[in-house]
mmCIF file of C-alpha atoms in Angstrom:
data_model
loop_
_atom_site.group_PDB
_atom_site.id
_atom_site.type_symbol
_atom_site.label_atom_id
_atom_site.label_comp_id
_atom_site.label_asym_id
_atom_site.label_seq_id
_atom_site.Cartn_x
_atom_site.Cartn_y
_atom_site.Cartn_z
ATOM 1 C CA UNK A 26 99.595 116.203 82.346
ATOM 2 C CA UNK A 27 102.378 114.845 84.797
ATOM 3 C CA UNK A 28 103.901 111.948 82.993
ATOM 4 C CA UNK A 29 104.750 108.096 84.431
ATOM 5 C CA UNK A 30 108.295 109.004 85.997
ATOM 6 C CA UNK A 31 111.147 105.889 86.046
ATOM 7 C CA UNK A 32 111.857 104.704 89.366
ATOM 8 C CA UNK A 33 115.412 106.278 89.484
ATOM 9 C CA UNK A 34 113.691 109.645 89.152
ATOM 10 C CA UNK A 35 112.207 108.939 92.335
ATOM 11 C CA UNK A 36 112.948 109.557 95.917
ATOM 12 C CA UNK A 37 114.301 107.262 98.736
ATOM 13 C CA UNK A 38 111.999 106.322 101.377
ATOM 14 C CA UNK A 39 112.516 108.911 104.420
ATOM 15 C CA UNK A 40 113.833 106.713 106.863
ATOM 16 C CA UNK A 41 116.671 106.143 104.292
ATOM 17 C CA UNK A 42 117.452 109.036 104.732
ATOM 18 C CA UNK A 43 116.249 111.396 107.388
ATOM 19 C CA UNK A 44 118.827 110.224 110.002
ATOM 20 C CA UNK A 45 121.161 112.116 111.723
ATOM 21 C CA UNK A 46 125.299 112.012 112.949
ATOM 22 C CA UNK A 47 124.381 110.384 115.937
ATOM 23 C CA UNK A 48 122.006 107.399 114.641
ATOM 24 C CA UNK A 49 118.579 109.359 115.867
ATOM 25 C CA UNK A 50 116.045 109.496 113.034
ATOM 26 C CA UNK A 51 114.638 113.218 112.469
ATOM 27 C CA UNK A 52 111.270 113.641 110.789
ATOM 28 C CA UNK A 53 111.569 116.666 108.073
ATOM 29 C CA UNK A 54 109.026 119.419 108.128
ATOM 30 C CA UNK A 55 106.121 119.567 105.503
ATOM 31 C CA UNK A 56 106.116 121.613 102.349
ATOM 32 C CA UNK A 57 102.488 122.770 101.382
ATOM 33 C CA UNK A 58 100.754 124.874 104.240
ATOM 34 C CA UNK A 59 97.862 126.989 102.197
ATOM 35 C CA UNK A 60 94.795 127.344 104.010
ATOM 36 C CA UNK A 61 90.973 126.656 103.722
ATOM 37 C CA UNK A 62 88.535 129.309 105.059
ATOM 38 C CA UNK A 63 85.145 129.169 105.764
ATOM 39 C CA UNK A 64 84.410 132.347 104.147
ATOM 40 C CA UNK A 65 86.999 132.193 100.754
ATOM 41 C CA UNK A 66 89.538 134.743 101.738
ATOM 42 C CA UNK A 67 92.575 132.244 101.524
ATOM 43 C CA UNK A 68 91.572 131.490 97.995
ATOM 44 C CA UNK A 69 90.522 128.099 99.073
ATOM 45 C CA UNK A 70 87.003 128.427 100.253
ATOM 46 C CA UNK A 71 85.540 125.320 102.174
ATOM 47 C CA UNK A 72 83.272 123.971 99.672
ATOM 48 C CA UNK A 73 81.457 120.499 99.299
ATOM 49 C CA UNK A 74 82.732 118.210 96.873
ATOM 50 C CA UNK A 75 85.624 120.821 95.963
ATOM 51 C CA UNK A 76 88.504 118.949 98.471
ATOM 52 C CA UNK A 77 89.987 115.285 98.237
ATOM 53 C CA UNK A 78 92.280 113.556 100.800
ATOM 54 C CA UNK A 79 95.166 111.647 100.118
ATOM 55 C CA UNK A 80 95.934 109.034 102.895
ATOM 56 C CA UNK A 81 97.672 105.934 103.381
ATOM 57 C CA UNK A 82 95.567 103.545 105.710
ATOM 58 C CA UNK A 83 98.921 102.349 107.508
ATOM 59 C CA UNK A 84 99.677 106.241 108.105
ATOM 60 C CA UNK A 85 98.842 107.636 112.010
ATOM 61 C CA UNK A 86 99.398 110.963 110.708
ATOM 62 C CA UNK A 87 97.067 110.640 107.318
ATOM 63 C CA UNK A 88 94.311 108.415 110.098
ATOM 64 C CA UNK A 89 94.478 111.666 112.299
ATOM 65 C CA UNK A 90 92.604 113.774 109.037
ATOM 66 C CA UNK A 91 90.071 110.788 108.235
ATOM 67 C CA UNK A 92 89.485 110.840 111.931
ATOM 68 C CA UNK A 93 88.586 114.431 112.085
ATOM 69 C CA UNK A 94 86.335 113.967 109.160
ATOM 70 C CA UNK A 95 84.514 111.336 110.451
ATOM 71 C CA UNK A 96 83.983 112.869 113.825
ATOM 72 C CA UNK A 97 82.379 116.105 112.323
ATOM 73 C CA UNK A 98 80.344 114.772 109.798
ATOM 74 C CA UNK A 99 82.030 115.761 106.702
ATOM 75 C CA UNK A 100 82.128 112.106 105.122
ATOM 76 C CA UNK A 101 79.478 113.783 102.226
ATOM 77 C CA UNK A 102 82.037 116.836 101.941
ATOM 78 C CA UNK A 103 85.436 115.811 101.061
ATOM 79 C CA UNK A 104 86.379 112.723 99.718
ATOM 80 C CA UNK A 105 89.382 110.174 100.299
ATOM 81 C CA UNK A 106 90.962 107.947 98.538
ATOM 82 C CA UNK A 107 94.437 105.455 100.281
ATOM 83 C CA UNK A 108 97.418 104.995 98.151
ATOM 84 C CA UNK A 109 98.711 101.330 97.926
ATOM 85 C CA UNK A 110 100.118 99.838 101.433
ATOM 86 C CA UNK A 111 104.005 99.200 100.357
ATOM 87 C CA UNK A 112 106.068 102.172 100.795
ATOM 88 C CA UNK A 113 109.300 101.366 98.466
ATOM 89 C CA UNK A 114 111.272 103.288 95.946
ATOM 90 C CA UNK A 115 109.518 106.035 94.840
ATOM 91 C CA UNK A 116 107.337 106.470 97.518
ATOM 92 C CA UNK A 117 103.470 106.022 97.564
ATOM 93 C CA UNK A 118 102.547 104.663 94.910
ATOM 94 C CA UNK A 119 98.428 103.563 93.218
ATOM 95 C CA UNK A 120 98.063 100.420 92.360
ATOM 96 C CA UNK A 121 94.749 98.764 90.673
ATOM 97 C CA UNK A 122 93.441 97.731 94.232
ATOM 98 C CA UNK A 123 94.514 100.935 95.341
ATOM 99 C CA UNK A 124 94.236 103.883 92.061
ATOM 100 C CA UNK A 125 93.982 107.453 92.162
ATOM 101 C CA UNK A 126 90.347 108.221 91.375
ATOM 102 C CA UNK A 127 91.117 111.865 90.468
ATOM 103 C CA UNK A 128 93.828 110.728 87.911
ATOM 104 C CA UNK A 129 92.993 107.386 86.859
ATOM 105 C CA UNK A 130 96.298 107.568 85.238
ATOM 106 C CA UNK A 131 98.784 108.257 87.607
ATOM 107 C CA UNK A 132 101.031 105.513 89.311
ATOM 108 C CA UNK A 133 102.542 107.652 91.935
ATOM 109 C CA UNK A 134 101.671 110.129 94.734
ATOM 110 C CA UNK A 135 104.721 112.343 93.606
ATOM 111 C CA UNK A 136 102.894 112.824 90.291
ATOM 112 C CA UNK A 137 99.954 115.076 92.520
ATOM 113 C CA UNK A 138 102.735 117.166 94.199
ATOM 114 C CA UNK A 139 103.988 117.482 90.624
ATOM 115 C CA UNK A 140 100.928 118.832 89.350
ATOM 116 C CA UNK A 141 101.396 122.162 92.166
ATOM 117 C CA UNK A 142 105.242 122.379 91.753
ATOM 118 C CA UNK A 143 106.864 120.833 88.545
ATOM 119 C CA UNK A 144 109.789 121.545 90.560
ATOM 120 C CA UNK A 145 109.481 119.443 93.262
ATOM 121 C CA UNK A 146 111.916 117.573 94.577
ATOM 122 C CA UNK A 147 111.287 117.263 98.231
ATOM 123 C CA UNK A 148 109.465 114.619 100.489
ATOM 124 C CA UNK A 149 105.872 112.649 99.449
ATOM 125 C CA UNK A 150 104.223 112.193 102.097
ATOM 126 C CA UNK A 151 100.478 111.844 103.623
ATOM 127 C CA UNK A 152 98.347 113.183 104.285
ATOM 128 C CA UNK A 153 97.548 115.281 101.247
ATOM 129 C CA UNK A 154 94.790 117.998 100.982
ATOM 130 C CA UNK A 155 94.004 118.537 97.268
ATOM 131 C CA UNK A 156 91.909 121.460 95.956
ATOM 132 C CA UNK A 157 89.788 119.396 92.466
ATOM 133 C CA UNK A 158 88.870 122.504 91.097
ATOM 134 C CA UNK A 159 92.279 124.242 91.304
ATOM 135 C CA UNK A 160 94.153 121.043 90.611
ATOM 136 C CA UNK A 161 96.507 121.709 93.173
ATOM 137 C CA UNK A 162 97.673 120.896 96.824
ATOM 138 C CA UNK A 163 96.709 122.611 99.665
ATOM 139 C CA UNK A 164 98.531 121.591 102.742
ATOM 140 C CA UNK A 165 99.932 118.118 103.355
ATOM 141 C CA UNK A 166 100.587 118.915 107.267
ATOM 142 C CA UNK A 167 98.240 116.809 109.279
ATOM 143 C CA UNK A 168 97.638 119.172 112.071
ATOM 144 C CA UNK A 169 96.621 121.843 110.511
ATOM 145 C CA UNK A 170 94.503 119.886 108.119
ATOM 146 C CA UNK A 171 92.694 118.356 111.087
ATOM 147 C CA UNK A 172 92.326 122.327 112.190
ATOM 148 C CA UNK A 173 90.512 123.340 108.927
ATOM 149 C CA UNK A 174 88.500 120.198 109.426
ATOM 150 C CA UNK A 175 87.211 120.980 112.822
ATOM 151 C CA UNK A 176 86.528 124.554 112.348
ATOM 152 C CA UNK A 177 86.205 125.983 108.494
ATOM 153 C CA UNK A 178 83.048 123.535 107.527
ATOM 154 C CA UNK A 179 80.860 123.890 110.527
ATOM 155 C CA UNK A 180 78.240 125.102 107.783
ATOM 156 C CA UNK A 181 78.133 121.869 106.301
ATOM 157 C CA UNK A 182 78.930 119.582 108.592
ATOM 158 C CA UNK A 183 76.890 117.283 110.201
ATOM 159 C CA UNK A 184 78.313 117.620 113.686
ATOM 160 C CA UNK A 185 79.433 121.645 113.764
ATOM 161 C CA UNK A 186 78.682 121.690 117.387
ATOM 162 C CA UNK A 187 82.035 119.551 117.637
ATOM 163 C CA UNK A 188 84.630 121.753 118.470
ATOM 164 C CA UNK A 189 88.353 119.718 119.350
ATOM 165 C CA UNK A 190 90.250 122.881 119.821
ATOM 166 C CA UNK A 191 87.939 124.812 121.596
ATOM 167 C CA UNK A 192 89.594 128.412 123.209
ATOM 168 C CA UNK A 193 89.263 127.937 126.655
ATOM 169 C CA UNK A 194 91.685 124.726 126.414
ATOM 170 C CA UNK A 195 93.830 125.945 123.248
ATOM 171 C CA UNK A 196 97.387 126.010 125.433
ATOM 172 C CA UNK A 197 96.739 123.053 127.338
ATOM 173 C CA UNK A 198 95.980 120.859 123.663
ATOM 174 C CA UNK A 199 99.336 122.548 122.564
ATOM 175 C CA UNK A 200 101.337 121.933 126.065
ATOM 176 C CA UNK A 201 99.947 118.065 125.662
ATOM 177 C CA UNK A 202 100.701 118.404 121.878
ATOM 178 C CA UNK A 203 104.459 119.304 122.175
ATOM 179 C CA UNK A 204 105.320 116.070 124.268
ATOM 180 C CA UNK A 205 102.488 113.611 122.946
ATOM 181 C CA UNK A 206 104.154 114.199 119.498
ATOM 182 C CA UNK A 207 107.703 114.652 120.335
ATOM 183 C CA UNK A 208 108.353 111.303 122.748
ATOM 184 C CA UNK A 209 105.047 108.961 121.455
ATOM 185 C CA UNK A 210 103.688 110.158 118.096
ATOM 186 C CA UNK A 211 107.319 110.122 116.553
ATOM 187 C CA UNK A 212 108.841 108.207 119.197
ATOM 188 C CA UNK A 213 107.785 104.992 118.166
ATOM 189 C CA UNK A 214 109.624 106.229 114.575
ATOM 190 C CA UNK A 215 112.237 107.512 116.438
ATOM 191 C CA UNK A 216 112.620 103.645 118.263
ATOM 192 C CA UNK A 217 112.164 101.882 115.081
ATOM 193 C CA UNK A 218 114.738 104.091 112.591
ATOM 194 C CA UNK A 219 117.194 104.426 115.164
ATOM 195 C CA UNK A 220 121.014 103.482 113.654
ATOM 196 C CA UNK A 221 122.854 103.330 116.830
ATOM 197 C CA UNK A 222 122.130 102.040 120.710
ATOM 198 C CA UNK A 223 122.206 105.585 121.919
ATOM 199 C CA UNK A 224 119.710 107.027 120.023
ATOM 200 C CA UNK A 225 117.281 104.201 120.075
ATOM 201 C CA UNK A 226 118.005 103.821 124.058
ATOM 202 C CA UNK A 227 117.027 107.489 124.487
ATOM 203 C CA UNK A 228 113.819 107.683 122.461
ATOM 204 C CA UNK A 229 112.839 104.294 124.117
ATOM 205 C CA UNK A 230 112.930 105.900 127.425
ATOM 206 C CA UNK A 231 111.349 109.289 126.833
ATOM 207 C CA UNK A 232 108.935 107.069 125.107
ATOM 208 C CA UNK A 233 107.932 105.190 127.773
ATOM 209 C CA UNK A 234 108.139 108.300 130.184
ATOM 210 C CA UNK A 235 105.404 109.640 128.298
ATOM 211 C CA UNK A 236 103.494 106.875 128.261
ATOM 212 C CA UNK A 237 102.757 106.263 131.888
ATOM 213 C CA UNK A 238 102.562 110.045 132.169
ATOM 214 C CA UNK A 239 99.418 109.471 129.654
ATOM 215 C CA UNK A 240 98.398 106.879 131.850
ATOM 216 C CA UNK A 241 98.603 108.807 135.097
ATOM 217 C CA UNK A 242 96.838 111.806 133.614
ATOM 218 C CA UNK A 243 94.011 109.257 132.332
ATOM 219 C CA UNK A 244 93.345 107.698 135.325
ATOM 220 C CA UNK A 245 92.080 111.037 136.767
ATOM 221 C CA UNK A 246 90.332 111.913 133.950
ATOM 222 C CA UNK A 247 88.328 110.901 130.720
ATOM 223 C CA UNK A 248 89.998 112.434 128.293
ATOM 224 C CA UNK A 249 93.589 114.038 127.963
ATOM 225 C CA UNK A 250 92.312 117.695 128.763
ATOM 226 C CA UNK A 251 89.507 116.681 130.749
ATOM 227 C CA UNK A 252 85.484 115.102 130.308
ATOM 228 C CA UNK A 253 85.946 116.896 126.772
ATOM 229 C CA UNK A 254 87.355 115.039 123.757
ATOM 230 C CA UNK A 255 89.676 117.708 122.162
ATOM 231 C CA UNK A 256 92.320 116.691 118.792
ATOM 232 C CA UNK A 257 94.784 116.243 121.754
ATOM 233 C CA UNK A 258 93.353 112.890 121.866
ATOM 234 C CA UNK A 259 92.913 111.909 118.196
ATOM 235 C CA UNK A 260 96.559 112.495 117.918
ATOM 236 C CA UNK A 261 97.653 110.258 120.611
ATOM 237 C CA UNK A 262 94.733 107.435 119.934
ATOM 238 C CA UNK A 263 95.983 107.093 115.983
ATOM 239 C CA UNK A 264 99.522 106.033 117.377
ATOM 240 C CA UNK A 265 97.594 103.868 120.356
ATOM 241 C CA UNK A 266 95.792 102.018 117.408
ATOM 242 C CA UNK A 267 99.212 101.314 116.181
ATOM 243 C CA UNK A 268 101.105 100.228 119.241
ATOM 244 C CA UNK A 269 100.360 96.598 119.852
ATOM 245 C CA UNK A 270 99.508 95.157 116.287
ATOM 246 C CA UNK A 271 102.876 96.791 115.357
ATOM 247 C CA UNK A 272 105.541 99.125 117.429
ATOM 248 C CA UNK A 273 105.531 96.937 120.109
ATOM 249 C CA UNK A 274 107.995 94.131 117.591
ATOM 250 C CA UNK A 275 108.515 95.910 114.403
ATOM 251 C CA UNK A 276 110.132 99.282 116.341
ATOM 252 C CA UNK A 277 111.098 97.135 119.463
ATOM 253 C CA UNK A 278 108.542 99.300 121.554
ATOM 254 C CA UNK A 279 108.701 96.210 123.938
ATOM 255 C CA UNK A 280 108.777 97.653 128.114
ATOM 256 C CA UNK A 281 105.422 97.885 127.762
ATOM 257 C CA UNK A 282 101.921 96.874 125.651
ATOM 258 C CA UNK A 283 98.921 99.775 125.705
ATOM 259 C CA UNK A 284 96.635 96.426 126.610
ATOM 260 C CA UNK A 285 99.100 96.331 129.799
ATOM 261 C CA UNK A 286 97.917 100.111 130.651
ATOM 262 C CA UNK A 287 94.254 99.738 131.863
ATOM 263 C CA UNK A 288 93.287 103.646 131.163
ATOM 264 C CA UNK A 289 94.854 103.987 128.386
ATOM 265 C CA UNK A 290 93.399 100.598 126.917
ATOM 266 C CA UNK A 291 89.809 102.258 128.378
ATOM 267 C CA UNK A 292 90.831 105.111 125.834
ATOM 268 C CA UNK A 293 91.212 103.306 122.995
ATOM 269 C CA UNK A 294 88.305 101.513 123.391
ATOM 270 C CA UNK A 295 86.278 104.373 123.379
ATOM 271 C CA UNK A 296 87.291 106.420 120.863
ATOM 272 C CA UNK A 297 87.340 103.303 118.571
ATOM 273 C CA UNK A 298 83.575 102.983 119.139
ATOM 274 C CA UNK A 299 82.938 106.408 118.549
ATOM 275 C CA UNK A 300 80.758 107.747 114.959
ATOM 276 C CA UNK A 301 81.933 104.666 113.747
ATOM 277 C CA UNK A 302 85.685 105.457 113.505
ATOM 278 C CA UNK A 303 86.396 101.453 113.808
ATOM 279 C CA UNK A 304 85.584 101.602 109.835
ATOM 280 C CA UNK A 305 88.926 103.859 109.761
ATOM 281 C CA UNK A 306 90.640 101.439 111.018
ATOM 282 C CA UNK A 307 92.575 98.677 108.534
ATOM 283 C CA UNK A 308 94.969 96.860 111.127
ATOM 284 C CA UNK A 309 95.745 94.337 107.899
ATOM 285 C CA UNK A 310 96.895 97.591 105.485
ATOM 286 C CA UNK A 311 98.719 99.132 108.664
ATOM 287 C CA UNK A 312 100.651 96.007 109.534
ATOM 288 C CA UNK A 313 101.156 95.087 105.814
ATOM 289 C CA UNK A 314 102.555 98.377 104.930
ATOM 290 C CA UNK A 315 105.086 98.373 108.209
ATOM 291 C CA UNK A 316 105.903 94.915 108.121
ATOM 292 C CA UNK A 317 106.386 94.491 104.368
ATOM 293 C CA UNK A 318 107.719 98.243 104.007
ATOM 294 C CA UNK A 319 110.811 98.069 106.186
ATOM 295 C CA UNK A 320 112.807 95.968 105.027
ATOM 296 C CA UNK A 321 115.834 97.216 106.811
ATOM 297 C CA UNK A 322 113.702 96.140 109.863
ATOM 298 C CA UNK A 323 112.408 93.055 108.532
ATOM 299 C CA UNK A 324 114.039 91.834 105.838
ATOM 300 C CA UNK A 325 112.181 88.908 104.609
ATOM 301 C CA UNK A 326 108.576 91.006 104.763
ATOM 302 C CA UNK A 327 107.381 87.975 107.405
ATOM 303 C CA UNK A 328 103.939 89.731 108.497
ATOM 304 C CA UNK A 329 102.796 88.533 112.208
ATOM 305 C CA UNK A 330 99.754 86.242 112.327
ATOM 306 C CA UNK A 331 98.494 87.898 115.103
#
């Protein structure tokens, strides 16, 4: 068993930390990238009931995988459970609103990565893919989580016909991919974390660059690749969700609000009504966690009314 471990023995939030000579925040890459396979040959076989995820409801990133799940029908397949919405010292932390229902026990996130590596002493972060019957992780990247998702359990999915990286568009997803993630999905971080003018001046304009080049590109077409909804687009609509409750103050995302970009505001609309995803959606965890969270951002934890 992974024991209670003393908040010294923890690690800093990353946005203590992950920031570099010239004031620019710069996310760290992800540690666990094992595989699950339809057919077993990974050593992690896609089984029902054998896989749990590890969010945080606040998380775009850890909403991308619940997304996924929800879209293909694999609700009855792998469970979830959310960690607690503050984000301190120590990291993610259960609480009693919010426990761990695989280890009723533990009062920290790090104690799961624990359980794979003893050793570990790198970031916590979510989403987490944990294998129940080998009582480890198995990836804790979101992409490639939400790639194993759409693909590995077609044969007990609900919705296998749902394919959101299908061949035929594969390098367009990953052309959209590259600059949806690099100047919107972590540009809003990139805004918020920001330690000097410079760097916060230049991720405000390439994020705003990007986001009337979403807007352009939408107002030809449904989706981001076309009339088919691909994981292009639950990438970008996780951070959308996001935008107005929260980056627009807390990460002084302020040219611009998404309800000010008629397309993209059609977009959001109606993916949120789609299999039901609105019940993914907790806009009072997300703003508690960012607002209460950052308290280099906000010091006094004041959460908006609206």
């Amino acid at each position: 068993p992974i024991e209670n471990t003393t908040m010294t023995d923890l690690p800093k939030p990353s946005w203590q930390v992950e920031v570099d000579a010239k004031g620019a925040w710069v996310r760290k890459p992800t540690t666990f990238r094992n595989t699950i396979t339809a057919d077993g040959s990974s050593g992690f076989k896609a089984e029902a009931g054998r896989y749990h995820l590890y969010i945080s409801h606040a998380c775009p990133w850890a909403h991308r995988t619940i997304t996924v799940r929800t879209l293909k029908g694999l609700e009855d397949v792998i469970s979830y459970s959310t960690v607690d919405w503050l984000l301190a010292e120590g990291g993610w932390r259960f609480t009693a609103e919010f426990p761990d229902p695989l280890h009723p026990d533990y009062t920290f996130l790090r104690q799961v990565y624990l359980m794979t590596d003893p050793s570990y002493a790198g970031k916590i972060t979510v989403p987490v893919l944990f294998d129940k019957q080998k009582g480890v992780i198995v990836n804790n990247e979101s992409s490639e989580i939400i790639r194993m998702l759409n693909t590995e359990f077609n044969a007990i999915a609900k919705n296998p016909s749902l394919d959101l990286y299908p061949v035929e568009l594969r390098a367009k997803i990953d052309e959209i991919n590259e600059w949806v993630y690099k100047d919107i999905n972590d540009g809003v971080y990139k805004c918020g974390f920001s330690r000097s003018q410079e760097a916060y001046t230049e991720a405000f304009n390439n994020l705003f660059h990007s986001l009337d080049r979403v807007e352009e590109i939408l107002s030809k077409q449904r989706y981001l690749t076309g009339d088919k909804l691909t994981e292009a687009d639950v990438r970008l609509w996780t951070t959308l969700v996001r935008f107005d409750p929260v980056y627009v103050t807390h990460f002084k995302a302020n040219k611009r609000r998404i309800s000010e970009y008629p397309n993209m505001l059609g977009f959001l609309r109606e993916i949120y009504q789609m299999c039901n995803l609105k019940e993914t959606v907790h806009i009072q965890h997300i703003k508690l966690h960012y607002f209460r969270s950052h308290i280099h951002i906000n010091p006094f934890g004041i959460v908006p009314g609206g």
